[in-house]
Coordinates of C-alpha atoms in Angstrom, one line a residue:
X1 CA -51.6 84.0 90.4
X2 CA -49.1 84.6 87.8
X3 CA -50.0 85.4 84.3
X4 CA -48.7 82.8 81.8
X5 CA -49.2 82.6 78.0
X6 CA -51.7 80.0 76.9
X7 CA -52.0 78.4 73.6
X8 CA -55.8 78.5 73.8
X9 CA -58.2 81.6 73.9
X10 CA -60.5 82.4 76.6
X11 CA -62.6 84.9 75.0
X12 CA -62.5 84.1 71.5
X13 CA -64.7 81.9 69.1
X14 CA -62.6 82.8 65.8
X15 CA -60.1 80.0 64.6
X16 CA -58.0 82.6 63.0
X17 CA -54.9 84.5 64.6
X18 CA -52.9 87.2 63.3
X19 CA -49.6 86.4 62.2
X20 CA -47.8 88.3 64.9
X21 CA -49.6 86.1 67.5
X22 CA -48.8 82.9 65.9
X23 CA -45.1 83.2 66.7
X24 CA -44.2 81.2 69.7
X25 CA -44.5 83.0 73.1
X26 CA -42.4 82.3 76.2
X27 CA -44.0 82.6 79.5
X28 CA -42.2 84.6 81.9
X29 CA -42.3 81.8 84.0
X30 CA -40.1 79.8 81.7
X31 CA -38.1 82.8 81.0
X32 CA -34.9 81.4 82.6
X33 CA -35.2 78.0 81.2
X34 CA -34.7 79.4 77.7
X35 CA -31.6 81.8 77.7
X36 CA -31.3 81.9 73.9
X37 CA -34.7 83.9 73.6
X38 CA -33.4 87.6 74.6
X39 CA -35.6 90.4 74.8
X40 CA -34.7 93.3 72.6
X41 CA -33.1 95.8 75.1
X42 CA -31.9 93.6 77.9
X43 CA -29.7 96.4 79.4
X44 CA -32.8 98.5 79.7
X45 CA -35.0 95.8 81.2
X46 CA -32.7 94.5 83.8
X47 CA -31.9 98.1 84.7
X48 CA -35.6 98.7 85.1
X49 CA -36.1 96.0 87.4
X50 CA -32.9 96.2 89.5
X51 CA -33.5 99.8 89.9
X52 CA -37.0 99.4 91.2
X53 CA -35.5 96.9 93.8
X54 CA -32.8 99.1 94.7
X55 CA -35.3 102.0 95.2
X56 CA -37.9 100.4 97.2
X57 CA -38.4 96.9 98.6
X58 CA -41.8 97.5 97.8
X59 CA -43.1 98.2 94.1
X60 CA -46.4 100.4 94.3
X61 CA -49.1 100.5 91.7
X62 CA -47.8 103.8 90.3
X63 CA -44.2 102.2 90.1
X64 CA -45.5 99.2 88.3
X65 CA -47.4 101.2 86.0
X66 CA -44.5 103.4 84.9
X67 CA -42.2 100.4 84.6
X68 CA -44.6 98.7 82.4
X69 CA -45.0 101.7 80.3
X70 CA -41.2 102.3 80.0
X71 CA -40.4 98.7 79.0
X72 CA -40.2 98.2 75.3
X73 CA -40.5 94.4 75.4
X74 CA -43.8 93.4 76.2
X75 CA -42.7 89.9 77.7
X76 CA -40.6 91.6 80.0
X77 CA -43.4 94.0 80.7
X78 CA -45.4 90.9 81.8
X79 CA -42.7 89.8 84.0
X80 CA -42.6 93.1 85.9
X81 CA -46.5 92.7 86.0
X82 CA -46.0 89.4 87.8
X83 CA -43.0 90.3 90.0
X84 CA -45.2 93.2 91.6
X85 CA -48.1 90.6 92.1
X86 CA -45.4 88.3 94.0
X87 CA -45.2 90.9 96.8
X88 CA -47.3 90.2 100.0
X89 CA -50.3 92.2 100.3
X90 CA -50.3 93.5 96.4
X91 CA -53.1 93.1 94.5
X92 CA -53.5 94.6 90.9
X93 CA -56.0 97.2 90.2
X94 CA -57.9 98.5 87.4
X95 CA -55.0 100.8 86.5
X96 CA -52.2 98.1 86.5
X97 CA -54.5 95.7 84.5
X98 CA -55.3 98.7 81.8
X99 CA -51.4 99.4 81.4
X100 CA -50.4 95.7 80.8
X101 CA -53.3 94.9 78.4
X102 CA -52.4 98.2 76.4
X103 CA -48.9 97.3 76.3
X104 CA -49.6 93.7 75.1
X105 CA -52.1 95.2 72.6
X106 CA -49.8 97.5 71.1
X107 CA -47.3 94.6 70.2
X108 CA -50.3 92.5 68.9
X109 CA -49.9 89.7 71.8
X110 CA -53.5 88.7 71.6
X111 CA -53.0 85.4 73.0
X112 CA -51.5 86.9 76.1
X113 CA -54.3 89.1 76.2
X114 CA -56.6 86.2 76.7
X115 CA -54.6 85.0 79.5
X116 CA -54.8 88.3 81.2
X117 CA -58.5 88.6 80.8
X118 CA -58.9 85.1 82.2
X119 CA -57.1 86.2 85.3
X120 CA -59.4 89.3 85.7
X121 CA -62.4 87.1 85.9
X122 CA -61.1 85.9 89.5
X123 CA -60.2 89.3 90.7
X124 CA -62.3 91.2 93.3
X125 CA -61.2 94.5 92.5
X126 CA -63.6 96.9 90.5
X127 CA -62.9 97.1 86.8
X128 CA -63.9 100.0 84.4
X129 CA -65.2 99.4 80.7
X130 CA -62.6 102.1 79.5
X131 CA -60.2 98.8 79.5
X132 CA -62.3 97.1 77.0
X133 CA -63.1 100.1 74.8
X134 CA -59.2 100.4 74.3
X135 CA -59.0 97.0 73.4
X136 CA -61.8 97.2 70.9
X137 CA -59.9 99.8 69.2
X138 CA -56.8 97.8 69.0
X139 CA -58.6 94.7 67.6
X140 CA -60.2 96.9 65.1
X141 CA -57.1 98.5 63.8
X142 CA -55.8 94.7 63.3
X143 CA -59.1 94.0 61.2
X144 CA -60.1 91.4 63.9
X145 CA -63.7 92.6 64.1
X146 CA -65.3 89.6 65.7
X147 CA -62.8 90.1 68.5
X148 CA -64.3 93.9 68.7
X149 CA -67.4 92.3 69.6
X150 CA -66.1 89.9 72.0
X151 CA -64.6 92.4 73.8
X152 CA -67.7 94.3 74.0
X153 CA -69.7 91.3 75.6
X154 CA -66.7 91.0 78.0
X155 CA -67.8 94.0 79.7
X156 CA -70.8 92.7 81.5
X157 CA -68.8 89.2 82.4
X158 CA -65.7 91.1 83.9
X159 CA -67.2 94.8 84.8
X160 CA -70.0 93.1 86.0
X161 CA -72.1 96.0 84.7
X162 CA -74.2 96.5 81.7
X163 CA -72.3 98.2 78.9
X164 CA -72.9 101.9 78.9
X165 CA -74.2 103.8 75.8
X166 CA -70.5 105.0 75.2
X167 CA -69.4 101.5 75.0
X168 CA -72.3 100.7 72.6
X169 CA -71.6 103.7 70.2
X170 CA -67.9 102.8 70.3
X171 CA -68.3 99.3 69.2
X172 CA -71.0 100.0 66.6
X173 CA -68.7 103.2 65.0
X174 CA -65.6 100.8 64.9
X175 CA -67.8 98.3 62.8
X176 CA -69.3 100.9 60.7
X177 CA -65.8 102.4 60.0
X178 CA -64.6 99.0 59.1
X179 CA -67.3 98.4 56.6
X180 CA -68.6 95.4 58.5
X181 CA -72.2 95.7 57.6
X182 CA -73.3 92.2 58.9
X183 CA -71.7 92.4 62.1
X184 CA -73.2 95.8 62.8
X185 CA -76.5 94.7 62.2
X186 CA -76.1 91.5 64.5
X187 CA -74.7 94.0 67.0
X188 CA -77.7 96.3 66.9
X189 CA -80.3 93.7 67.0
X190 CA -78.5 91.9 70.1
X191 CA -78.1 95.3 71.9
X192 CA -81.9 96.4 71.5
X193 CA -82.9 92.8 72.6
X194 CA -80.6 92.0 75.4
X195 CA -79.8 95.4 76.7
X196 CA -82.9 97.3 76.0
X197 CA -81.0 99.8 74.1
X198 CA -82.4 103.4 73.6
X199 CA -80.2 105.0 71.1
X200 CA -79.1 108.5 71.9
X201 CA -78.1 111.1 69.2
X202 CA -74.4 109.7 69.1
X203 CA -75.7 106.2 68.0
X204 CA -78.2 107.6 65.6
X205 CA -75.4 109.8 64.3
X206 CA -73.5 106.4 63.5
X207 CA -76.6 105.1 61.9
X208 CA -76.8 108.1 59.6
X209 CA -73.1 107.4 58.6
X210 CA -73.7 104.0 58.1
X211 CA -76.4 104.5 55.5
X212 CA -74.5 107.5 53.8
X213 CA -71.6 105.0 53.3
X214 CA -73.7 102.5 51.6
X215 CA -75.0 105.4 49.5
X216 CA -78.6 104.7 50.8
X217 CA -79.5 108.3 51.4
X218 CA -83.3 107.5 51.7
X219 CA -82.7 105.4 54.8
X220 CA -80.3 108.1 56.4
X221 CA -83.3 110.6 56.1
X222 CA -85.7 108.3 57.7
X223 CA -83.1 107.9 60.8
X224 CA -83.1 111.6 60.9
X225 CA -86.7 111.7 60.9
X226 CA -86.8 109.3 63.6
X227 CA -84.4 111.3 65.8
X228 CA -86.8 114.4 65.5
X229 CA -89.4 112.5 67.3
X230 CA -87.4 112.4 70.5
X231 CA -86.1 115.0 72.7
X232 CA -83.2 112.9 73.9
X233 CA -81.9 112.1 70.5
X234 CA -82.6 115.1 68.2
X235 CA -80.2 116.0 65.3
X236 CA -77.1 117.9 65.9
X237 CA -74.2 119.7 64.1
X238 CA -72.7 116.3 63.4
X239 CA -75.7 114.5 61.9
X240 CA -76.5 117.2 59.6
X241 CA -73.0 117.2 58.6
X242 CA -72.7 113.6 58.0
X243 CA -76.0 113.7 56.0
X244 CA -74.6 116.8 53.6
X245 CA -71.5 114.9 53.2
X246 CA -73.5 111.7 51.8
X247 CA -75.5 114.0 49.5
X248 CA -72.2 115.5 48.1
X249 CA -70.6 112.2 47.5
X250 CA -73.7 111.1 45.4
X251 CA -73.7 114.3 43.6
X252 CA -76.6 115.9 45.0
X253 CA -75.3 119.4 45.8
X254 CA -78.6 121.3 45.7
X255 CA -80.3 118.8 48.3
X256 CA -77.0 119.2 50.5
X257 CA -77.6 123.2 50.6
X258 CA -81.1 122.6 51.2
X259 CA -80.2 120.6 54.3
X260 CA -77.5 123.2 55.3
X261 CA -80.4 125.8 55.0
X262 CA -82.8 123.7 57.2
X263 CA -80.2 123.2 59.8
X264 CA -79.4 127.0 60.3
X265 CA -83.1 128.3 59.8
X266 CA -85.3 125.8 61.2
X267 CA -83.2 124.1 63.7
X268 CA -80.9 127.2 64.7
X269 CA -77.7 125.2 64.6
X270 CA -74.6 127.3 63.7
X271 CA -72.3 125.6 61.4
X272 CA -68.6 125.4 61.8
X273 CA -65.6 125.3 59.6
X274 CA -65.8 121.5 59.3
X275 CA -69.5 121.7 58.2
X276 CA -68.8 124.4 55.7
X277 CA -65.7 122.3 54.3
X278 CA -68.2 119.4 53.4
X279 CA -70.1 121.7 51.0
X280 CA -66.6 123.3 49.9
X281 CA -65.3 119.9 49.3
X282 CA -68.5 119.0 47.6
X283 CA -68.7 121.7 44.9
X284 CA -64.7 121.7 44.4
X285 CA -65.2 118.0 43.7
X286 CA -68.0 118.4 41.5
X287 CA -66.5 121.0 39.2
X288 CA -68.2 124.0 40.6
X289 CA -65.4 125.8 42.5
X290 CA -66.8 129.3 41.9
X291 CA -69.5 128.1 44.3
X292 CA -67.2 126.7 46.8
X293 CA -65.4 130.1 46.7
X294 CA -68.8 132.0 47.5
X295 CA -69.2 129.5 50.4
X296 CA -65.7 130.7 51.9
X297 CA -66.9 134.4 51.2
X298 CA -70.1 133.6 53.1
X299 CA -68.2 132.0 56.0
X300 CA -66.6 135.3 56.5
X301 CA -69.5 137.4 56.5
X302 CA -71.1 135.0 59.1
X303 CA -68.0 135.5 61.5
X304 CA -66.6 132.1 60.7
X305 CA -63.0 132.0 59.9
X306 CA -61.9 129.5 57.4
X307 CA -59.3 127.1 58.3
X308 CA -56.6 125.5 56.3
X309 CA -58.9 122.5 55.3
X310 CA -61.2 124.8 53.7
X311 CA -58.6 126.7 51.6
X312 CA -56.9 123.2 50.7
X313 CA -60.2 122.1 49.2
X314 CA -60.6 125.3 47.3
X315 CA -57.1 125.2 45.8
X316 CA -57.8 121.4 44.7
X317 CA -61.0 122.7 43.0
X318 CA -59.1 125.4 41.2
X319 CA -56.4 123.0 40.2
X320 CA -58.5 120.5 39.1
X321 CA -60.3 123.0 36.5
X322 CA -56.6 124.2 35.5
X323 CA -56.8 127.6 37.3
X324 CA -53.6 127.6 38.9
X325 CA -53.2 131.2 39.1
X326 CA -56.3 131.4 41.3
X327 CA -55.1 128.5 43.4
X328 CA -52.0 130.6 43.9
X329 CA -54.0 133.3 45.1
X330 CA -55.9 131.3 47.4
X331 CA -52.9 129.8 48.6
X332 CA -51.5 133.4 49.2
X333 CA -54.4 134.6 50.9
X334 CA -54.3 131.5 53.4
X335 CA -50.7 132.7 54.7
X336 CA -51.9 136.5 54.7
X337 CA -54.4 135.6 57.5
X338 CA -52.1 133.8 59.6
X339 CA -52.7 130.2 58.5
X340 CA -49.9 127.7 58.2
X341 CA -50.4 125.4 55.0
X342 CA -50.2 121.8 55.5
X343 CA -48.5 119.1 53.4
X344 CA -51.8 118.5 51.3
X345 CA -52.0 122.1 50.2
X346 CA -48.3 122.4 49.4
X347 CA -48.5 119.1 47.5
X348 CA -51.5 120.3 45.6
X349 CA -50.0 123.4 44.3
X350 CA -46.7 121.5 43.4
X351 CA -48.5 119.0 41.6
X352 CA -50.2 121.7 39.3
X353 CA -47.0 123.3 38.8
X354 CA -45.5 120.1 37.4
X355 CA -48.3 119.6 35.3
X356 CA -48.0 122.8 34.0
X357 CA -44.4 122.1 33.1
X358 CA -43.2 124.7 35.8
X359 CA -41.1 122.5 38.0
X360 CA -38.7 124.9 39.1
X361 CA -41.6 126.7 41.2
X362 CA -42.7 123.4 42.2
X363 CA -38.8 123.0 43.6
X364 CA -39.0 126.1 45.4
X365 CA -42.1 125.2 47.0
X366 CA -40.4 122.1 48.2
X367 CA -37.8 124.2 49.7
X368 CA -40.2 126.7 51.2
X369 CA -41.8 123.5 53.0
X370 CA -38.5 122.6 54.4
X371 CA -38.0 126.1 55.6
X372 CA -41.6 126.5 57.2
X373 CA -41.0 123.1 59.0
X374 CA -43.7 121.4 56.9
X375 CA -42.6 117.8 56.2
X376 CA -43.1 116.8 52.6
X377 CA -44.4 113.1 52.3
X378 CA -43.9 110.4 49.9
X379 CA -46.9 111.8 47.6
X380 CA -45.2 115.2 47.6
X381 CA -41.7 113.6 46.2
X382 CA -43.3 111.2 43.6
X383 CA -45.1 114.3 42.2
X384 CA -41.7 116.2 41.9
X385 CA -40.2 113.1 40.5
X386 CA -42.9 113.0 37.9
X387 CA -42.3 116.5 37.1
X388 CA -38.7 116.3 36.6
X389 CA -38.8 113.1 34.2
X390 CA -41.5 115.0 32.2
X391 CA -39.1 117.8 31.6
X392 CA -36.3 115.4 30.8
X393 CA -34.4 116.1 34.0
X394 CA -33.8 112.4 34.9
X395 CA -30.2 113.1 36.6
X396 CA -32.1 115.5 39.1
X397 CA -34.6 112.7 39.8
X398 CA -32.0 110.0 40.1
X399 CA -30.1 112.2 42.5
X400 CA -33.3 112.7 44.7
X401 CA -33.9 108.8 44.8
X402 CA -30.3 108.3 45.9
X403 CA -30.3 111.0 48.8
X404 CA -33.8 111.1 50.1
X405 CA -33.7 108.2 52.1
X406 CA -30.4 109.2 53.7
X407 CA -32.4 112.5 54.7
X408 CA -34.9 110.5 56.7
X409 CA -37.7 110.4 54.0
X410 CA -39.4 107.2 53.0
X411 CA -40.1 106.5 49.5
X412 CA -42.2 103.6 48.2
X413 CA -42.1 101.6 44.8
X414 CA -43.8 104.3 42.7
X415 CA -41.0 106.7 43.5
X416 CA -38.7 104.3 41.5
X417 CA -41.2 103.2 38.9
X418 CA -41.8 106.7 37.7
X419 CA -38.0 107.3 37.1
X420 CA -37.4 103.6 35.7
X421 CA -40.3 103.9 33.4
X422 CA -38.7 107.1 32.0
X423 CA -35.2 105.7 31.6
X424 CA -36.8 102.8 29.6
X425 CA -38.9 105.1 27.3
X426 CA -35.5 107.1 26.6
X427 CA -33.5 103.8 26.1
X428 CA -30.9 104.6 28.8
X429 CA -30.4 100.9 29.5
X430 CA -27.3 101.6 31.5
X431 CA -29.0 103.9 34.0
X432 CA -31.9 101.8 34.1
X433 CA -29.8 98.8 35.2
X434 CA -28.3 100.9 38.1
X435 CA -31.8 102.0 39.2
X436 CA -33.1 98.6 39.0
X437 CA -30.3 97.1 41.3
X438 CA -30.8 100.2 43.7
X439 CA -34.6 99.0 44.0
X440 CA -34.2 95.4 44.4
X441 CA -31.3 96.4 47.0
X442 CA -34.1 98.4 48.8
X443 CA -36.4 95.8 48.4
X444 CA -38.7 97.2 45.8
X445 CA -39.7 95.4 42.6
X446 CA -40.4 97.4 39.4
X447 CA -43.6 97.2 37.7
X448 CA -44.6 94.0 35.6
X449 CA -44.7 95.6 32.1
X450 CA -41.6 97.7 32.9
X451 CA -39.6 94.8 33.8
X452 CA -40.7 92.7 30.9
X453 CA -39.9 95.5 28.5
X454 CA -36.7 96.1 30.2
X455 CA -35.7 92.4 29.5
X456 CA -36.9 92.5 26.1
X457 CA -34.7 95.7 25.2
X458 CA -31.6 94.4 26.8
X459 CA -31.9 91.3 24.8
X460 CA -32.2 93.3 21.6
X461 CA -29.5 95.7 22.4
X462 CA -27.3 92.3 22.7
X463 CA -26.8 92.6 26.5
X464 CA -27.6 88.9 27.2
X465 CA -25.6 88.7 30.3
X466 CA -27.3 91.7 32.1
X467 CA -30.6 90.5 30.9
X468 CA -30.0 87.0 32.4
X469 CA -28.8 88.7 35.5
X470 CA -31.7 91.0 35.8
X471 CA -34.2 87.9 35.2
X472 CA -33.0 85.7 38.1
X473 CA -32.8 88.8 40.4
X474 CA -36.2 89.6 39.8
X475 CA -37.5 86.0 40.0
X476 CA -35.8 85.9 43.5
X477 CA -38.0 88.9 44.4
X478 CA -41.1 87.1 43.4
X479 CA -41.4 88.3 39.9
X480 CA -42.9 86.1 37.2
X481 CA -41.8 87.1 33.6
X482 CA -44.2 86.9 30.6
X483 CA -43.5 83.5 28.3
X484 CA -42.2 86.2 25.7
X485 CA -39.3 87.6 27.9
X486 CA -38.3 84.0 28.5
X487 CA -38.6 83.2 24.8
X488 CA -36.9 86.3 23.8
X489 CA -34.0 85.7 26.1
X490 CA -33.5 81.8 25.5
X491 CA -33.4 82.7 21.6
X492 CA -30.8 85.3 22.0
X493 CA -28.7 82.9 24.0
X494 CA -29.0 80.2 21.3
X495 CA -28.2 82.5 18.5
X496 CA -24.9 83.1 20.3
X497 CA -24.2 79.4 20.6
X498 CA -24.2 79.5 24.3
X499 CA -26.3 76.5 24.9
X500 CA -25.5 75.5 28.4
X501 CA -27.0 79.0 29.7
X502 CA -29.9 78.2 27.6
X503 CA -30.7 74.8 29.2
X504 CA -30.0 76.6 32.5
X505 CA -32.8 79.1 31.7
X506 CA -35.3 76.4 30.4
X507 CA -34.9 74.4 33.7
X508 CA -35.5 77.7 35.7
X509 CA -38.6 78.1 33.2
X510 CA -39.8 74.8 34.2
X511 CA -39.5 75.1 38.1

């Protein structure tokens, strides 16, 4: 039986579908009837199928899997899947189904996934729950949380076995991570009632995380006490690290240290660098960076080598308190013991240099990042752009805005806004207009207040034609000017006795 795409869904009770799956999907069975619908890479697709035919008259399971993985167009991938099943004696197995479902999920072809799942109910081969765990993760990424539950319940129907504890913990964790409190509660009740769930340490840890994210530390402690009553679900390093992190988030640093000491002395669990980082982060964020520094010294004495994340958290704490030189010392120490600073560490120092009006040193660090192969991100560049503008070096900032996209770096609307705001404050309307055109050309809209300010300033400066051009350009991008901006522009046009443009503006305002 070939898989075709259907408009209805087999496993979903939700009426909403993602925008990507609402687009019309052409079944491979009808592919030749719609020559206007072409795949993205027809040459490669045709080559893949023809190549398979030339090399072998029979497409094996391994060949089908490789062809589907290499295919960039999901519809053509499904055509390969169907062509393999046309062969006499060929039956798809768990691996081929897993491959096509993963390919469809990558491209968010959720209706097609439902069709494939429907066909799986008729197959006699043995399926594994890993297929559904993968689909659950894809649905969670697309914020289709009810579909996550549907995939969990489909395990028993298609795999013909009860979901494992791994499947239960995966589903629960995805719901908790996505803040789906009600769905997580319903899921747990159903699992306990229908699956005779006996939680293991992993599931209990997810519950601890769930309560900590809610800020309900009391309930988190109750879960830990419940864990201690069972030998099969006794608290481990992850349990205590999660609990400590919850306490630090609530500002209960002393209690976090108490939990740490209980973990080490009572349960004799050896902490790792990530556990230490929970405390380092907590004290650094809480304005007690000296305590965070002592924790790093304690780590060294107890044979646990600090990592990049530990030093980055410490540097952030020093910078937050304005102790830039000590942050530099921590940065230097990190490099001296062979650790390679990451983008977060570099950006932390660059930000402090810029705020201290030491932008040249920040630019040196940016160059060092390039030489060391550490790629700067949009946050790094926005910090640099802000530093240059604060020091009046707008020309350099404009140069970066023009060239960075051509060097392969992505900017966001904040990158342009920080420079545009500076130009408006300085009254450099000519360059502000040029930058605005660049922004609009690249699909970015300036901030609401900045746009209105720019319109008013252009009117006050007598540049009525420029103001009108800017206004209509902004409106086309979805911007809605304040009534004051419209009235100022209409007033200036009328004063210049250009009544026809004024009527055009009023008509646009009425629309």
